[in-house]
Amino acid sequence: MSVCAVTVKRVKRIAIVGAGPAGISAAKHLIAEGCFDTIDIFEQRACLGGVWNYYPHTPSYHIEVPQTNPHQPPEEPYWSNGKDCGAPAKDGKSRPIFITPMYDRLESNLPHFLMKYSDDPSLEDLPLFAPHELVLQYLNNYGSEIRHLVKFQTQVYDVRQVSHDEREGWLVCSKNLISNKTNEEFYNAVAVASGHYSVPTLPDIPGIKQWNEAYPRVITHSKSYRSPDIFAGQKVMIIGNSASGLDIAAQIGSVSKLPVIVSRRSENSLSLKSNTDWKVERPEIIEFLSPADDTRAVKFADGTTESRIDRAVFCTGYYFSFPFLSSVKPSFTTTGERVENLYKHLFSIDHPTIAFLGVPTKIVPFRTCEGQAAVIAQVWSSRLNLPTKLKMKEWEVQRIADRGEGKRFHELRLLEDLAYHNEMVDWAKEASPTGVGRIPPKWSKKDEWTRCRVGAIKAAYMERGEARSSVRSMEELGFSYGDWLEANIGFE
């Protein structure tokens, strides 16, 4: 293993996979370096925005029950003439649709001034917690200047290491989804910005397969959830208590039988309603009981049971899955619970000309990707070195010791996400020569103060009901950093 610092020879041609929030940020920072010959962005959809694209219908969407395999082939598109798409096809031709977890009435779970990109404050003109369609509009506006780099409706299906002009690089194999024509192009580096909301996780709980066979279409995953309407008058169980899981449970509770059953493994501070009469919490499910007696029942870890369940919605997250990287060795995904062989959740340790954006979870995503993109741009322009391969591997080993090999490996706890971004910014500032490229600002003390109170701010926002759309600042909800600072002078 190398004991020398890793200096990446300046690359000339870069491929970015994905034109969502991470891909847009990557492109802007790479352009700002002013030294790359080619920057191509591959996007399988017909538009920018990635996971923020919303499609009201999920035609024939099917998930295996259970679904425990992260190693899925490249996703197959559905086809739309634009009538059920956020961006209608003006020419009347069909467009490839890739289902996202976006659902009707979804609002961001971060206040706009934390969520926005650092150099575009226009998101602050919107409601404090912006609805998904306005976030998508914001992304399209922000990404307008990089649209000319995007190969839309083009899916990357393989990335292979090759030699070209005596340099190691990557053969990016793609397919135009409209013409079905394939293409192979050489790049010196690949930025992976494809997200991690494609392959759902649906655990193999004892009895679940037989239960699903007996009661088909009762069990679903939140990826296919769009509206609470189909749950009207039904007894519903939600499995998982992430931010989206709690939001979906609250929406369904407005039309379903009450209470909604929420099965969870752990506590979540992001409760969106102060009144919880609409739900009853249960521990994790340990068994789906035999369908022989036709009671549609489950058993929980505390020994209690629930029967006559009409719908069970699993809000249990997604695997990390990058089928187009399956040719790269060593593998980046084994269990799908984390991305392996990465330094700082960012650079491939064995292949530093492959980098991943947006891998950490429970983060402020847009700004996190800005910090990552700044570092990637400067490493690939040879203005910034990576540590030795030994040091990078030591970081991964220590991270495993601290957090394990599962989903918690990439989880950044409260304020760790802000500290991680600040670390990226400090790292980017070490680049030489200085005064080149683009470096985002660090988070402030006010930002840290706000981040610690996001759950309470969102709860106060939701309590405004339909009137919440007029709220533009946290101060309107009684959260003032200035007042807090004045009252706590000397105690900060």
Short mmCIF file of C-alpha atoms in Angstrom, two decimals:
data_model
loop_
_atom_site.label_atom_id
_atom_site.label_comp_id
_atom_site.label_asym_id
_atom_site.label_seq_id
_atom_site.Cartn_x
_atom_site.Cartn_y
_atom_site.Cartn_z
CA MET A 1 0.00 0.00 0.00
CA SER A 2 1.32 3.41 -0.97
CA VAL A 3 2.88 5.61 1.72
CA CYS A 4 3.07 8.65 -0.58
CA ALA A 5 0.48 11.40 -0.76
CA VAL A 6 -1.90 10.91 -3.67
CA THR A 7 -1.65 13.57 -6.33
CA VAL A 8 -4.16 13.11 -9.10
CA LYS A 9 -2.66 14.10 -12.44
CA ARG A 10 -4.86 16.88 -13.80
CA VAL A 11 -7.74 15.32 -15.63
CA LYS A 12 -9.06 16.66 -18.92
CA ARG A 13 -12.37 14.87 -19.43
CA ILE A 14 -14.97 14.41 -16.68
CA ALA A 15 -18.27 12.52 -16.69
CA ILE A 16 -20.95 13.36 -14.12
CA VAL A 17 -23.65 10.73 -13.64
CA GLY A 18 -26.86 12.47 -12.60
CA ALA A 19 -28.26 15.98 -13.03
CA GLY A 20 -29.98 16.33 -9.68
CA PRO A 21 -28.91 18.64 -6.83
CA ALA A 22 -25.50 16.93 -6.47
CA GLY A 23 -24.76 16.81 -10.19
CA ILE A 24 -25.64 20.47 -10.67
CA SER A 25 -23.34 21.47 -7.82
CA ALA A 26 -20.52 19.28 -9.15
CA ALA A 27 -20.77 20.84 -12.61
CA LYS A 28 -20.67 24.41 -11.29
CA HIS A 29 -17.55 23.81 -9.20
CA LEU A 30 -15.77 21.92 -11.97
CA ILE A 31 -16.54 24.71 -14.47
CA ALA A 32 -15.18 27.28 -12.00
CA GLU A 33 -11.76 25.60 -12.06
CA GLY A 34 -11.47 26.68 -15.70
CA CYS A 35 -9.04 23.90 -16.61
CA PHE A 36 -11.07 20.92 -17.79
CA ASP A 37 -11.54 20.28 -21.50
CA THR A 38 -14.80 18.36 -21.26
CA ILE A 39 -17.53 18.11 -18.62
CA ASP A 40 -20.42 15.87 -19.67
CA ILE A 41 -23.46 15.20 -17.51
CA PHE A 42 -25.47 12.02 -18.10
CA GLU A 43 -29.11 12.20 -16.99
CA GLN A 44 -31.58 9.39 -17.63
CA ARG A 45 -34.59 11.65 -17.14
CA ALA A 46 -35.76 14.33 -19.57
CA CYS A 47 -35.19 17.11 -17.04
CA LEU A 48 -33.02 18.41 -14.22
CA GLY A 49 -33.80 17.90 -10.55
CA GLY A 50 -33.22 14.22 -9.89
CA VAL A 51 -35.18 12.92 -6.93
CA TRP A 52 -37.24 16.14 -6.77
CA ASN A 53 -39.11 15.21 -9.95
CA TYR A 54 -42.66 14.24 -9.06
CA TYR A 55 -44.93 11.93 -11.04
CA PRO A 56 -48.52 11.65 -9.79
CA HIS A 57 -48.90 8.06 -11.00
CA THR A 58 -46.76 4.98 -10.43
CA PRO A 59 -48.01 2.76 -13.27
CA SER A 60 -47.56 -0.92 -12.55
CA TYR A 61 -44.89 -0.13 -9.93
CA HIS A 62 -44.02 -3.41 -8.25
CA ILE A 63 -41.72 -4.27 -5.40
CA GLU A 64 -40.69 -7.73 -4.30
CA VAL A 65 -41.77 -8.68 -0.77
CA PRO A 66 -39.35 -8.97 0.88
CA GLN A 67 -36.81 -6.85 -1.05
CA THR A 68 -33.33 -7.47 0.36
CA ASN A 69 -31.19 -7.42 -2.79
CA PRO A 70 -29.24 -4.20 -3.48
CA HIS A 71 -27.72 -5.60 -6.66
CA GLN A 72 -30.40 -4.62 -9.13
CA PRO A 73 -29.83 -3.97 -12.86
CA PRO A 74 -30.11 -0.43 -14.25
CA GLU A 75 -33.64 0.81 -13.65
CA GLU A 76 -36.13 0.38 -16.47
CA PRO A 77 -38.17 3.49 -17.28
CA TYR A 78 -41.87 3.89 -17.59
CA TRP A 79 -43.03 5.90 -20.58
CA SER A 80 -45.19 9.00 -20.55
CA ASN A 81 -46.53 11.41 -23.13
CA GLY A 82 -46.26 14.16 -20.57
CA LYS A 83 -49.79 14.09 -19.17
CA ASP A 84 -48.62 12.62 -15.88
CA CYS A 85 -45.24 14.35 -15.83
CA GLY A 86 -44.15 17.61 -14.23
CA ALA A 87 -42.65 18.73 -17.56
CA PRO A 88 -45.13 17.92 -20.38
CA ALA A 89 -43.63 16.85 -23.68
CA LYS A 90 -44.33 19.72 -26.04
CA ASP A 91 -43.61 17.59 -29.10
CA GLY A 92 -46.09 14.91 -28.04
CA LYS A 93 -43.42 12.22 -27.85
CA SER A 94 -43.08 9.81 -24.96
CA ARG A 95 -40.56 10.52 -22.23
CA PRO A 96 -38.75 8.05 -19.94
CA ILE A 97 -40.07 8.26 -16.38
CA PHE A 98 -38.10 7.00 -13.39
CA ILE A 99 -40.20 6.80 -10.25
CA THR A 100 -38.98 8.88 -7.31
CA PRO A 101 -40.13 8.95 -3.66
CA MET A 102 -41.76 12.37 -4.20
CA TYR A 103 -45.42 12.44 -3.17
CA ASP A 104 -48.31 14.85 -3.27
CA ARG A 105 -48.17 17.47 -0.47
CA LEU A 106 -44.53 16.73 0.36
CA GLU A 107 -42.75 19.73 1.84
CA SER A 108 -39.06 20.03 2.61
CA ASN A 109 -38.00 19.11 6.14
CA LEU A 110 -35.47 21.95 6.27
CA PRO A 111 -36.15 25.70 6.41
CA HIS A 112 -35.33 27.34 3.10
CA PHE A 113 -32.37 29.39 4.36
CA LEU A 114 -30.59 26.18 5.43
CA MET A 115 -31.65 24.21 2.39
CA LYS A 116 -30.66 26.66 -0.36
CA TYR A 117 -27.38 26.73 -2.24
CA SER A 118 -25.03 29.27 -0.71
CA ASP A 119 -24.94 31.46 -3.82
CA ASP A 120 -28.65 31.48 -4.66
CA PRO A 121 -30.92 32.91 -1.95
CA SER A 122 -34.04 32.86 -4.16
CA LEU A 123 -35.39 29.84 -2.25
CA GLU A 124 -35.97 32.26 0.64
CA ASP A 125 -38.75 33.90 -1.38
CA LEU A 126 -40.79 30.72 -0.88
CA PRO A 127 -42.65 29.31 2.15
CA LEU A 128 -40.30 28.50 5.03
CA PHE A 129 -40.60 24.77 4.26
CA ALA A 130 -41.03 24.74 0.50
CA PRO A 131 -43.37 22.28 -1.27
CA HIS A 132 -41.66 19.86 -3.63
CA GLU A 133 -42.82 21.52 -6.84
CA LEU A 134 -41.23 24.84 -5.84
CA VAL A 135 -37.97 23.11 -4.87
CA LEU A 136 -37.91 21.50 -8.33
CA GLN A 137 -38.48 24.90 -9.92
CA TYR A 138 -35.63 26.33 -7.84
CA LEU A 139 -33.31 23.53 -9.01
CA ASN A 140 -34.24 24.08 -12.64
CA ASN A 141 -33.52 27.79 -12.34
CA TYR A 142 -30.25 27.20 -10.50
CA GLY A 143 -29.14 24.59 -13.02
CA SER A 144 -30.08 26.56 -16.13
CA GLU A 145 -26.49 27.60 -16.83
CA ILE A 146 -25.26 23.99 -16.96
CA ARG A 147 -28.09 22.53 -19.07
CA HIS A 148 -25.96 22.68 -22.19
CA LEU A 149 -23.65 20.07 -20.64
CA VAL A 150 -26.42 17.54 -20.02
CA LYS A 151 -27.07 14.49 -22.17
CA PHE A 152 -30.73 14.04 -21.26
CA GLN A 153 -32.60 10.73 -21.55
CA THR A 154 -29.26 8.96 -21.54
CA GLN A 155 -28.64 6.14 -19.09
CA VAL A 156 -25.16 5.06 -18.02
CA TYR A 157 -25.14 1.27 -17.81
CA ASP A 158 -21.43 0.53 -17.33
CA VAL A 159 -18.17 2.21 -16.30
CA ARG A 160 -14.99 0.25 -17.02
CA GLN A 161 -11.37 1.03 -16.25
CA VAL A 162 -9.26 1.33 -19.40
CA SER A 163 -6.00 2.83 -20.67
CA HIS A 164 -6.08 5.66 -23.20
CA ASP A 165 -3.06 7.60 -24.53
CA GLU A 166 -0.92 5.97 -21.85
CA ARG A 167 -3.26 7.16 -19.09
CA GLU A 168 -5.65 5.19 -16.93
CA GLY A 169 -9.25 6.29 -17.14
CA TRP A 170 -12.84 5.20 -17.51
CA LEU A 171 -14.91 4.02 -20.44
CA VAL A 172 -18.42 5.30 -19.81
CA CYS A 173 -21.00 3.18 -21.63
CA SER A 174 -24.39 4.80 -22.09
CA LYS A 175 -27.64 4.32 -23.97
CA ASN A 176 -29.94 6.95 -25.42
CA LEU A 177 -33.34 5.87 -24.13
CA ILE A 178 -35.20 7.37 -27.09
CA SER A 179 -33.14 5.94 -29.95
CA ASN A 180 -31.74 2.92 -28.04
CA LYS A 181 -28.34 3.76 -29.50
CA THR A 182 -25.38 2.94 -27.28
CA ASN A 183 -22.21 4.95 -26.97
CA GLU A 184 -18.80 4.55 -25.33
CA GLU A 185 -16.66 7.53 -24.36
CA PHE A 186 -13.37 7.84 -22.50
CA TYR A 187 -13.09 10.06 -19.42
CA ASN A 188 -10.27 10.66 -16.99
CA ALA A 189 -12.65 10.95 -14.03
CA VAL A 190 -16.24 10.13 -13.05
CA ALA A 191 -18.36 11.99 -10.49
CA VAL A 192 -21.21 9.81 -9.21
CA ALA A 193 -24.21 12.03 -8.44
CA SER A 194 -27.00 9.56 -9.13
CA GLY A 195 -28.52 9.58 -5.64
CA HIS A 196 -29.55 6.63 -3.50
CA TYR A 197 -33.34 6.51 -3.68
CA SER A 198 -33.85 3.90 -6.40
CA VAL A 199 -33.69 0.45 -4.77
CA PRO A 200 -36.08 0.14 -1.81
CA THR A 201 -35.36 -1.83 1.34
CA LEU A 202 -38.17 -4.07 2.55
CA PRO A 203 -36.93 -6.40 5.30
CA ASP A 204 -37.40 -10.16 5.44
CA ILE A 205 -39.51 -10.44 8.58
CA PRO A 206 -40.65 -13.98 9.48
CA GLY A 207 -43.92 -14.79 7.70
CA ILE A 208 -43.93 -11.73 5.45
CA LYS A 209 -43.63 -13.63 2.16
CA GLN A 210 -46.55 -15.95 2.94
CA TRP A 211 -48.57 -13.02 4.29
CA ASN A 212 -47.99 -11.05 1.09
CA GLU A 213 -48.98 -14.01 -1.08
CA ALA A 214 -52.23 -14.38 0.87
CA TYR A 215 -52.98 -10.64 0.89
CA PRO A 216 -51.49 -9.20 -2.30
CA ARG A 217 -51.22 -5.42 -2.62
CA VAL A 218 -51.67 -4.88 1.13
CA ILE A 219 -47.91 -4.41 1.63
CA THR A 220 -46.33 -1.46 -0.20
CA HIS A 221 -43.22 0.71 0.07
CA SER A 222 -43.21 4.49 0.50
CA LYS A 223 -41.57 4.86 -2.92
CA SER A 224 -44.97 4.19 -4.48
CA TYR A 225 -46.92 6.43 -2.09
CA ARG A 226 -48.49 9.47 -3.74
CA SER A 227 -51.66 10.47 -1.92
CA PRO A 228 -53.60 9.47 1.21
CA ASP A 229 -56.87 9.20 -0.71
CA ILE A 230 -56.66 5.43 -1.37
CA PHE A 231 -56.32 4.80 2.39
CA ALA A 232 -59.69 6.37 3.26
CA GLY A 233 -61.54 4.40 5.92
CA GLN A 234 -58.86 1.71 6.16
CA LYS A 235 -56.80 0.40 9.05
CA VAL A 236 -53.22 1.35 8.19
CA MET A 237 -49.84 0.40 9.61
CA ILE A 238 -46.70 2.43 8.90
CA ILE A 239 -43.33 0.70 9.37
CA GLY A 240 -40.45 3.12 10.03
CA ASN A 241 -40.26 6.56 11.59
CA SER A 242 -37.99 8.62 9.38
CA ALA A 243 -39.05 12.17 8.55
CA SER A 244 -40.90 10.99 5.44
CA GLY A 245 -42.43 8.06 7.32
CA LEU A 246 -43.89 10.35 9.97
CA ASP A 247 -45.17 12.77 7.33
CA ILE A 248 -46.82 9.98 5.34
CA ALA A 249 -48.37 8.59 8.53
CA ALA A 250 -49.79 12.02 9.39
CA GLN A 251 -51.22 12.44 5.89
CA ILE A 252 -52.84 9.01 5.90
CA GLY A 253 -54.22 9.66 9.38
CA SER A 254 -56.32 12.50 7.98
CA VAL A 255 -58.50 10.03 6.02
CA SER A 256 -57.93 6.53 7.45
CA LYS A 257 -59.35 4.75 10.43
CA LEU A 258 -57.75 5.97 13.64
CA PRO A 259 -55.37 5.44 15.15
CA VAL A 260 -52.70 4.83 12.53
CA ILE A 261 -50.30 2.14 13.78
CA VAL A 262 -46.66 3.28 13.61
CA SER A 263 -44.10 0.52 14.11
CA ARG A 264 -40.61 1.79 14.86
CA ARG A 265 -37.25 0.60 16.12
CA SER A 266 -36.12 3.86 17.65
CA GLU A 267 -37.24 7.34 18.68
CA ASN A 268 -37.42 10.21 16.20
CA SER A 269 -37.36 13.85 17.28
CA LEU A 270 -39.13 15.06 14.12
CA SER A 271 -42.69 14.52 15.28
CA LEU A 272 -44.76 16.77 13.05
CA LYS A 273 -47.90 17.04 15.19
CA SER A 274 -48.11 17.99 18.82
CA ASN A 275 -51.44 16.12 19.02
CA THR A 276 -50.69 12.42 18.62
CA ASP A 277 -54.21 11.05 19.16
CA TRP A 278 -54.23 10.07 15.48
CA LYS A 279 -51.53 7.40 15.96
CA VAL A 280 -50.46 4.63 18.26
CA GLU A 281 -46.80 3.59 18.41
CA ARG A 282 -45.65 0.01 18.49
CA PRO A 283 -42.15 -1.53 18.62
CA GLU A 284 -40.71 -3.34 15.61
CA ILE A 285 -42.60 -6.19 13.98
CA ILE A 286 -41.12 -9.61 14.73
CA GLU A 287 -43.60 -11.73 12.79
CA PHE A 288 -46.34 -11.58 10.19
CA LEU A 289 -48.74 -14.15 11.62
CA SER A 290 -49.96 -17.08 9.56
CA PRO A 291 -52.71 -16.16 7.11
CA ALA A 292 -54.41 -19.50 7.82
CA ASP A 293 -56.95 -17.85 10.14
CA ASP A 294 -57.41 -14.86 7.77
CA THR A 295 -56.92 -12.18 10.44
CA ARG A 296 -54.23 -10.15 8.59
CA ALA A 297 -52.29 -9.92 11.86
CA VAL A 298 -48.75 -9.05 12.95
CA LYS A 299 -46.82 -9.52 16.17
CA PHE A 300 -44.59 -6.88 17.74
CA ALA A 301 -41.43 -7.18 19.84
CA ASP A 302 -43.37 -6.53 23.07
CA GLY A 303 -45.65 -9.49 22.41
CA THR A 304 -48.70 -7.47 21.39
CA THR A 305 -50.51 -8.03 18.10
CA GLU A 306 -52.61 -6.08 15.64
CA SER A 307 -55.14 -7.69 13.29
CA ARG A 308 -57.41 -6.75 10.39
CA ILE A 309 -54.74 -4.59 8.81
CA ASP A 310 -55.88 -3.23 5.45
CA ARG A 311 -52.63 -1.55 4.39
CA ALA A 312 -48.99 -1.80 5.50
CA VAL A 313 -46.63 0.88 4.19
CA PHE A 314 -42.92 0.26 4.67
CA CYS A 315 -40.99 3.52 5.07
CA THR A 316 -37.75 1.62 5.54
CA GLY A 317 -35.43 3.45 3.19
CA TYR A 318 -33.22 2.44 0.30
CA TYR A 319 -30.05 0.57 -0.53
CA PHE A 320 -26.96 2.17 -1.99
CA SER A 321 -26.96 0.73 -5.48
CA PHE A 322 -24.77 1.69 -8.43
CA PRO A 323 -25.30 -0.97 -11.12
CA PHE A 324 -23.20 0.96 -13.64
CA LEU A 325 -20.17 0.54 -11.37
CA SER A 326 -20.39 -3.25 -11.09
CA SER A 327 -17.31 -3.66 -13.31
CA VAL A 328 -15.12 -1.60 -10.97
CA LYS A 329 -13.06 -3.57 -8.46
CA PRO A 330 -12.97 -3.62 -5.52
CA SER A 331 -16.74 -3.36 -5.28
CA PHE A 332 -18.39 -0.26 -3.85
CA THR A 333 -21.45 -2.13 -2.55
CA THR A 334 -21.76 -5.54 -0.92
CA THR A 335 -24.70 -5.34 1.46
CA GLY A 336 -26.01 -2.08 0.03
CA GLU A 337 -26.07 -0.51 3.49
CA ARG A 338 -23.01 1.62 2.80
CA VAL A 339 -20.60 2.57 0.03
CA GLU A 340 -17.35 0.72 0.60
CA ASN A 341 -13.75 1.75 -0.03
CA LEU A 342 -14.47 5.47 0.29
CA TYR A 343 -12.47 8.17 2.02
CA LYS A 344 -14.52 10.80 3.85
CA HIS A 345 -17.70 9.50 2.19
CA LEU A 346 -16.31 11.00 -1.01
CA PHE A 347 -13.29 9.57 -2.87
CA SER A 348 -12.67 6.02 -3.98
CA ILE A 349 -9.58 4.94 -2.05
CA ASP A 350 -8.37 2.66 -4.84
CA HIS A 351 -9.49 4.88 -7.72
CA PRO A 352 -9.37 8.57 -6.70
CA THR A 353 -10.67 9.59 -10.12
CA ILE A 354 -14.04 8.24 -9.02
CA ALA A 355 -15.86 10.38 -6.46
CA PHE A 356 -19.34 10.20 -4.94
CA LEU A 357 -21.47 13.21 -4.01
CA GLY A 358 -24.36 13.19 -1.54
CA VAL A 359 -23.62 9.82 0.08
CA PRO A 360 -23.85 10.94 3.75
CA THR A 361 -27.33 10.69 5.27
CA LYS A 362 -29.32 12.95 7.62
CA ILE A 363 -27.59 16.00 6.13
CA VAL A 364 -28.36 19.41 4.67
CA PRO A 365 -27.88 18.05 1.14
CA PHE A 366 -27.44 21.03 -1.18
CA ARG A 367 -24.77 22.72 0.90
CA THR A 368 -23.05 19.42 1.72
CA CYS A 369 -22.69 18.74 -2.00
CA GLU A 370 -21.19 22.20 -2.49
CA GLY A 371 -18.37 21.46 -0.06
CA GLN A 372 -17.76 18.06 -1.60
CA ALA A 373 -17.79 19.48 -5.13
CA ALA A 374 -15.22 22.13 -4.22
CA VAL A 375 -12.80 19.47 -2.97
CA ILE A 376 -13.36 17.19 -5.97
CA ALA A 377 -12.71 20.02 -8.43
CA GLN A 378 -9.44 20.97 -6.77
CA VAL A 379 -8.16 17.41 -6.39
CA TRP A 380 -8.87 16.68 -10.05
CA SER A 381 -7.20 19.92 -11.15
CA SER A 382 -4.09 18.83 -9.18
CA ARG A 383 -4.32 21.84 -6.86
CA LEU A 384 -5.09 19.72 -3.82
CA ASN A 385 -3.64 16.40 -2.68
CA LEU A 386 -5.33 13.44 -1.09
CA PRO A 387 -3.73 11.74 1.93
CA THR A 388 -1.76 8.57 1.38
CA LYS A 389 -3.71 5.50 0.44
CA LEU A 390 -2.76 4.06 3.84
CA LYS A 391 -4.20 7.08 5.66
CA MET A 392 -7.41 6.96 3.62
CA LYS A 393 -7.89 3.27 4.43
CA GLU A 394 -7.20 3.97 8.10
CA TRP A 395 -10.03 6.53 8.06
CA GLU A 396 -12.47 3.92 6.73
CA VAL A 397 -11.35 1.31 9.26
CA GLN A 398 -11.77 3.79 12.12
CA ARG A 399 -15.20 4.79 10.85
CA ILE A 400 -16.25 1.13 10.86
CA ALA A 401 -14.97 0.79 14.43
CA ASP A 402 -16.97 3.86 15.48
CA ARG A 403 -20.22 3.32 13.56
CA GLY A 404 -20.20 -0.24 12.22
CA GLU A 405 -20.56 -1.48 8.65
CA GLY A 406 -24.28 -0.83 8.38
CA LYS A 407 -26.39 2.22 7.59
CA ARG A 408 -24.91 4.25 10.44
CA PHE A 409 -21.56 4.34 8.65
CA HIS A 410 -22.71 7.28 6.49
CA GLU A 411 -25.07 8.80 9.04
CA LEU A 412 -24.05 12.24 10.25
CA ARG A 413 -25.64 13.00 13.59
CA LEU A 414 -27.00 16.37 14.61
CA LEU A 415 -24.42 19.09 13.80
CA GLU A 416 -22.01 16.49 12.40
CA ASP A 417 -23.41 17.33 8.96
CA LEU A 418 -22.52 21.00 9.40
CA ALA A 419 -19.09 20.10 10.79
CA TYR A 420 -18.50 17.83 7.79
CA HIS A 421 -19.30 20.64 5.37
CA ASN A 422 -17.01 23.02 7.24
CA GLU A 423 -14.27 20.37 7.08
CA MET A 424 -14.71 20.16 3.30
CA VAL A 425 -14.46 23.95 3.02
CA ASP A 426 -11.29 24.06 5.13
CA TRP A 427 -9.81 21.29 3.02
CA ALA A 428 -10.66 23.14 -0.20
CA LYS A 429 -8.97 26.27 1.14
CA GLU A 430 -5.67 24.37 1.27
CA ALA A 431 -5.54 24.27 -2.53
CA SER A 432 -2.62 25.92 -4.29
CA PRO A 433 -2.50 28.30 -6.02
CA THR A 434 -5.25 30.17 -4.19
CA GLY A 435 -7.73 32.54 -5.75
CA VAL A 436 -8.85 29.95 -8.29
CA GLY A 437 -12.11 28.05 -8.48
CA ARG A 438 -15.12 28.21 -6.24
CA ILE A 439 -15.26 27.70 -2.46
CA PRO A 440 -18.59 27.87 -0.58
CA PRO A 441 -18.90 29.58 2.80
CA LYS A 442 -18.86 27.68 6.09
CA TRP A 443 -21.89 27.33 8.31
CA SER A 444 -22.36 30.05 10.92
CA LYS A 445 -23.23 29.92 14.63
CA LYS A 446 -26.78 30.99 13.72
CA ASP A 447 -26.99 28.08 11.28
CA GLU A 448 -25.86 25.67 14.00
CA TRP A 449 -28.41 27.12 16.43
CA THR A 450 -31.17 26.71 13.85
CA ARG A 451 -30.11 23.18 12.88
CA CYS A 452 -30.60 22.08 16.49
CA ARG A 453 -34.17 23.40 16.43
CA VAL A 454 -35.38 22.24 13.01
CA GLY A 455 -37.79 19.67 14.46
CA ALA A 456 -39.43 22.26 16.73
CA ILE A 457 -39.57 24.85 13.94
CA LYS A 458 -41.23 22.36 11.56
CA ALA A 459 -43.76 21.36 14.24
CA ALA A 460 -44.67 25.02 14.84
CA TYR A 461 -44.93 25.53 11.09
CA MET A 462 -47.30 22.57 10.64
CA GLU A 463 -49.51 23.79 13.46
CA ARG A 464 -50.39 26.79 11.27
CA GLY A 465 -52.37 24.45 9.06
CA GLU A 466 -53.24 25.75 5.60
CA ALA A 467 -52.04 29.24 6.64
CA ARG A 468 -48.46 27.99 6.91
CA SER A 469 -47.78 28.71 3.24
CA SER A 470 -47.61 32.42 4.08
CA VAL A 471 -44.82 31.92 6.66
CA ARG A 472 -41.47 33.08 5.30
CA SER A 473 -39.22 33.16 8.38
CA MET A 474 -38.66 31.24 11.58
CA GLU A 475 -39.03 34.51 13.50
CA GLU A 476 -42.72 34.50 12.56
CA LEU A 477 -42.96 31.23 14.50
CA GLY A 478 -41.21 32.61 17.57
CA PHE A 479 -37.67 31.39 16.84
CA SER A 480 -35.18 34.26 16.93
CA TYR A 481 -31.46 33.64 17.15
CA GLY A 482 -30.89 37.32 17.94
CA ASP A 483 -33.26 37.21 20.92
CA TRP A 484 -31.73 33.97 22.13
CA LEU A 485 -28.21 35.37 21.82
CA GLU A 486 -29.14 38.52 23.70
CA ALA A 487 -30.70 36.45 26.50
CA ASN A 488 -27.71 34.14 26.72
CA ILE A 489 -24.76 36.52 26.44
CA GLY A 490 -21.81 34.89 28.12
CA PHE A 491 -23.37 31.43 27.95
CA GLU A 492 -22.95 30.61 24.24
#
